[in-house]
Amino acid sequence: MKKLLLPLALLAVPAALVAAPAANWVSRVVLSPIGGHLMGNPAAPTKLVEYVSYTCSHCAHFVGEASAPLKTGYVKGGKVSVEIRNAVRDKYDLTAALLARCGGPVRFMGNHEALFANQTAWMPQIEAYDGSADKPADQVAALKDIGQKTGLYALMTKRGFTNAQLDACIANPASMKQVLAMTDEAWNKAKIGGTPGFVVNGTKVEGSTWAILQAALPPAAR
């Protein structure tokens, strides 16, 4: 049987009929104007602002429970963007917040989740450090001392950072300004009642659990 040869033009599939791959917005993390880390589609119809304190056990529980479903069910498809902002409670929380920013936006979410995932390891060291004497008087030196002696630097070196890089993150004046600005905004403007705290499309959510936050997300975003 003679093989029928068709012109290449007839074999080509029109570009309009080829579906473009869906964007995975989870990989997009940028700094917001106030200095928070915004993950997801900037044009998402639902915008979630999440206020956290790294020394807060409720925050660690929330991140452990909610991070995966938020990413896969809400952020990935572009329906929800999540902006992480700091609501610093103490010098230890401030140290962790500055270290979370090491490596820029591309490293932030990994640092953020690692700090919470390992909170039960470094928090007892902070409690022991808090009762010790001979702490540096200078603020930057004091924060470096906290990082070095409470397991925070050890955790971050496992993530590939050197002590010199971590010192530079602690001493970064722009990062300090942004973290403190977010903290002021959280407690005095957004007036969150505690951490974790949530604002969805400008409306404060009353509650701090994943179940409460999920119920506050518009049905269209689920």
CSV table of C-alpha atoms in Angstrom, one decimal:
chain,number,residue,atom,x,y,z
A,1,MET,CA,0.0,0.0,0.0
A,2,LYS,CA,1.3,3.4,-1.0
A,3,LYS,CA,2.0,5.6,2.1
A,4,LEU,CA,0.0,8.9,2.0
A,5,LEU,CA,2.2,11.9,2.7
A,6,LEU,CA,0.5,15.0,4.1
A,7,PRO,CA,1.9,18.5,3.8
A,8,LEU,CA,3.6,19.6,7.0
A,9,ALA,CA,1.3,22.6,7.2
A,10,LEU,CA,-1.7,20.2,7.6
A,11,LEU,CA,0.1,18.3,10.4
A,12,ALA,CA,0.8,21.4,12.5
A,13,VAL,CA,-1.5,22.1,15.4
A,14,PRO,CA,-2.6,25.7,15.5
A,15,ALA,CA,-1.0,27.6,18.3
A,16,ALA,CA,-4.4,28.8,19.6
A,17,LEU,CA,-5.4,25.2,20.2
A,18,VAL,CA,-2.3,24.4,22.3
A,19,ALA,CA,-3.0,25.1,26.0
A,20,ALA,CA,-0.3,27.1,27.7
A,21,PRO,CA,1.1,25.5,30.9
A,22,ALA,CA,-0.6,26.9,34.0
A,23,ALA,CA,1.7,29.2,36.1
A,24,ASN,CA,2.8,27.9,39.5
A,25,TRP,CA,2.6,31.1,41.5
A,26,VAL,CA,4.2,29.5,44.6
A,27,SER,CA,7.7,30.1,43.2
A,28,ARG,CA,7.1,33.9,42.9
A,29,VAL,CA,8.2,35.7,46.1
A,30,VAL,CA,8.9,39.4,46.1
A,31,LEU,CA,9.2,42.2,48.6
A,32,SER,CA,6.1,44.3,49.2
A,33,PRO,CA,6.4,48.1,49.7
A,34,ILE,CA,6.4,47.7,53.5
A,35,GLY,CA,9.1,45.0,53.4
A,36,GLY,CA,6.9,41.9,53.7
A,37,HIS,CA,7.4,38.8,51.5
A,38,LEU,CA,4.6,38.4,49.0
A,39,MET,CA,4.2,34.9,47.5
A,40,GLY,CA,1.9,34.4,44.5
A,41,ASN,CA,0.0,36.2,41.8
A,42,PRO,CA,0.2,40.0,42.5
A,43,ALA,CA,-3.2,40.3,40.7
A,44,ALA,CA,-4.8,37.6,42.8
A,45,PRO,CA,-8.4,38.4,43.7
A,46,THR,CA,-7.8,37.4,47.3
A,47,LYS,CA,-5.0,39.0,49.2
A,48,LEU,CA,-4.0,37.5,52.5
A,49,VAL,CA,-1.6,39.3,54.9
A,50,GLU,CA,-0.2,37.0,57.6
A,51,TYR,CA,1.5,38.5,60.7
A,52,VAL,CA,3.9,36.2,62.5
A,53,SER,CA,6.3,36.1,65.5
A,54,TYR,CA,9.0,33.5,65.3
A,55,THR,CA,9.0,32.9,69.1
A,56,CYS,CA,5.2,32.2,69.0
A,57,SER,CA,4.3,28.5,69.3
A,58,HIS,CA,0.8,29.2,67.8
A,59,CYS,CA,2.5,30.6,64.7
A,60,ALA,CA,4.7,27.4,64.4
A,61,HIS,CA,1.6,25.2,64.7
A,62,PHE,CA,-0.2,27.3,62.1
A,63,VAL,CA,2.6,27.3,59.6
A,64,GLY,CA,3.1,23.5,60.0
A,65,GLU,CA,-0.6,22.9,59.4
A,66,ALA,CA,-1.5,25.6,56.8
A,67,SER,CA,1.6,26.1,54.7
A,68,ALA,CA,1.1,23.1,52.3
A,69,PRO,CA,-2.7,23.5,51.8
A,70,LEU,CA,-2.3,27.3,51.3
A,71,LYS,CA,0.3,26.8,48.6
A,72,THR,CA,-1.3,23.9,46.7
A,73,GLY,CA,-5.0,24.8,47.1
A,74,TYR,CA,-4.9,28.6,46.9
A,75,VAL,CA,-1.6,30.2,45.9
A,76,LYS,CA,-0.4,27.8,43.1
A,77,GLY,CA,-3.3,28.6,40.8
A,78,GLY,CA,-3.1,32.4,41.3
A,79,LYS,CA,-6.3,32.8,43.2
A,80,VAL,CA,-4.7,33.9,46.5
A,81,SER,CA,-1.5,35.8,47.3
A,82,VAL,CA,0.1,35.5,50.8
A,83,GLU,CA,2.2,38.3,52.3
A,84,ILE,CA,4.2,37.4,55.4
A,85,ARG,CA,4.8,40.3,57.7
A,86,ASN,CA,6.6,40.5,61.1
A,87,ALA,CA,4.9,41.4,64.3
A,88,VAL,CA,8.0,41.3,66.5
A,89,ARG,CA,7.5,40.6,70.2
A,90,ASP,CA,11.0,40.6,71.7
A,91,LYS,CA,14.8,40.7,70.8
A,92,TYR,CA,14.8,36.9,70.1
A,93,ASP,CA,12.0,37.2,67.6
A,94,LEU,CA,13.8,40.2,66.1
A,95,THR,CA,16.9,38.1,65.6
A,96,ALA,CA,15.0,35.3,63.9
A,97,ALA,CA,13.1,37.8,61.7
A,98,LEU,CA,16.4,39.3,60.4
A,99,LEU,CA,17.9,35.9,59.8
A,100,ALA,CA,14.8,34.8,57.9
A,101,ARG,CA,15.6,37.6,55.4
A,102,CYS,CA,19.1,36.2,54.6
A,103,GLY,CA,19.5,35.4,50.9
A,104,GLY,CA,16.7,37.7,49.7
A,105,PRO,CA,13.2,36.9,48.6
A,106,VAL,CA,14.2,33.7,46.8
A,107,ARG,CA,15.4,32.1,50.1
A,108,PHE,CA,12.8,33.6,52.4
A,109,MET,CA,10.0,31.0,52.4
A,110,GLY,CA,12.5,28.2,53.0
A,111,ASN,CA,14.1,30.1,55.9
A,112,HIS,CA,10.7,31.1,57.3
A,113,GLU,CA,9.4,27.5,57.4
A,114,ALA,CA,12.7,26.1,58.7
A,115,LEU,CA,12.7,28.5,61.6
A,116,PHE,CA,9.2,27.4,62.6
A,117,ALA,CA,9.8,23.7,61.9
A,118,ASN,CA,12.8,23.8,64.3
A,119,GLN,CA,11.3,26.1,66.9
A,120,THR,CA,11.2,23.4,69.6
A,121,ALA,CA,15.0,22.9,69.2
A,122,TRP,CA,16.1,26.6,69.5
A,123,MET,CA,13.4,28.0,71.9
A,124,PRO,CA,14.8,26.1,74.9
A,125,GLN,CA,18.2,27.5,74.2
A,126,ILE,CA,16.7,31.0,74.1
A,127,GLU,CA,15.2,30.4,77.6
A,128,ALA,CA,18.6,29.3,78.9
A,129,TYR,CA,20.3,32.3,77.2
A,130,ASP,CA,17.7,34.7,78.7
A,131,GLY,CA,18.9,33.8,82.2
A,132,SER,CA,22.6,34.2,81.4
A,133,ALA,CA,24.7,37.2,82.2
A,134,ASP,CA,27.3,39.3,80.3
A,135,LYS,CA,25.2,40.2,77.3
A,136,PRO,CA,26.5,42.8,74.9
A,137,ALA,CA,25.0,46.3,75.4
A,138,ASP,CA,25.1,47.3,71.7
A,139,GLN,CA,21.9,46.2,69.9
A,140,VAL,CA,23.5,44.7,66.8
A,141,ALA,CA,26.2,42.9,68.9
A,142,ALA,CA,23.5,41.6,71.2
A,143,LEU,CA,21.4,40.2,68.3
A,144,LYS,CA,24.5,38.5,66.9
A,145,ASP,CA,25.2,37.0,70.3
A,146,ILE,CA,21.7,35.7,70.5
A,147,GLY,CA,22.0,34.1,67.0
A,148,GLN,CA,25.3,32.5,67.8
A,149,LYS,CA,24.4,31.1,71.3
A,150,THR,CA,20.8,29.9,70.8
A,151,GLY,CA,21.0,27.6,67.8
A,152,LEU,CA,19.7,30.1,65.3
A,153,TYR,CA,23.0,30.5,63.5
A,154,ALA,CA,23.5,26.7,63.6
A,155,LEU,CA,20.1,26.2,61.9
A,156,MET,CA,20.9,28.8,59.2
A,157,THR,CA,24.4,27.4,58.5
A,158,LYS,CA,22.7,24.0,57.8
A,159,ARG,CA,20.8,26.0,55.1
A,160,GLY,CA,24.0,27.0,53.5
A,161,PHE,CA,24.8,30.4,55.1
A,162,THR,CA,28.1,31.3,56.6
A,163,ASN,CA,28.5,33.1,59.9
A,164,ALA,CA,29.8,36.2,58.1
A,165,GLN,CA,26.6,36.2,55.9
A,166,LEU,CA,24.4,35.8,59.0
A,167,ASP,CA,26.3,38.7,60.8
A,168,ALA,CA,25.6,40.9,57.7
A,169,CYS,CA,21.9,40.0,57.8
A,170,ILE,CA,21.7,41.0,61.5
A,171,ALA,CA,23.5,44.2,60.8
A,172,ASN,CA,21.6,45.2,57.7
A,173,PRO,CA,19.9,48.6,58.5
A,174,ALA,CA,17.4,48.4,55.7
A,175,SER,CA,16.1,45.0,57.0
A,176,MET,CA,16.0,46.3,60.5
A,177,LYS,CA,13.9,49.3,59.4
A,178,GLN,CA,11.5,47.1,57.4
A,179,VAL,CA,11.0,44.6,60.2
A,180,LEU,CA,10.3,47.4,62.8
A,181,ALA,CA,8.0,49.2,60.3
A,182,MET,CA,5.9,46.0,59.8
A,183,THR,CA,5.8,45.5,63.6
A,184,ASP,CA,4.5,49.0,64.2
A,185,GLU,CA,1.9,48.5,61.4
A,186,ALA,CA,0.8,45.1,62.8
A,187,TRP,CA,0.2,46.3,66.4
A,188,ASN,CA,-0.7,49.9,66.0
A,189,LYS,CA,-2.5,50.1,62.6
A,190,ALA,CA,-3.8,46.7,61.7
A,191,LYS,CA,-4.3,46.2,65.4
A,192,ILE,CA,-4.0,42.5,65.4
A,193,GLY,CA,-4.9,40.8,68.7
A,194,GLY,CA,-1.9,38.4,68.6
A,195,THR,CA,0.1,36.2,66.3
A,196,PRO,CA,-0.6,34.6,64.0
A,197,GLY,CA,-2.8,37.4,62.8
A,198,PHE,CA,-4.6,37.6,59.4
A,199,VAL,CA,-6.1,40.3,57.2
A,200,VAL,CA,-8.0,39.2,54.1
A,201,ASN,CA,-8.7,41.8,51.4
A,202,GLY,CA,-8.3,44.5,54.1
A,203,THR,CA,-10.5,42.9,56.7
A,204,LYS,CA,-9.1,41.6,59.9
A,205,VAL,CA,-9.9,38.0,60.7
A,206,GLU,CA,-10.9,37.3,64.3
A,207,GLY,CA,-9.0,34.1,65.2
A,208,SER,CA,-5.6,32.5,64.7
A,209,THR,CA,-6.2,29.0,63.4
A,210,TRP,CA,-6.1,27.5,59.9
A,211,ALA,CA,-9.8,26.4,60.2
A,212,ILE,CA,-10.8,30.0,61.0
A,213,LEU,CA,-8.7,31.5,58.2
A,214,GLN,CA,-9.9,29.0,55.6
A,215,ALA,CA,-13.5,29.9,56.4
A,216,ALA,CA,-12.6,33.6,55.9
A,217,LEU,CA,-11.3,32.9,52.4
A,218,PRO,CA,-13.9,33.6,49.6
A,219,PRO,CA,-15.5,30.4,48.2
A,220,ALA,CA,-14.2,31.4,44.7
A,221,ALA,CA,-10.6,31.0,46.0
A,222,ARG,CA,-11.1,27.4,47.2
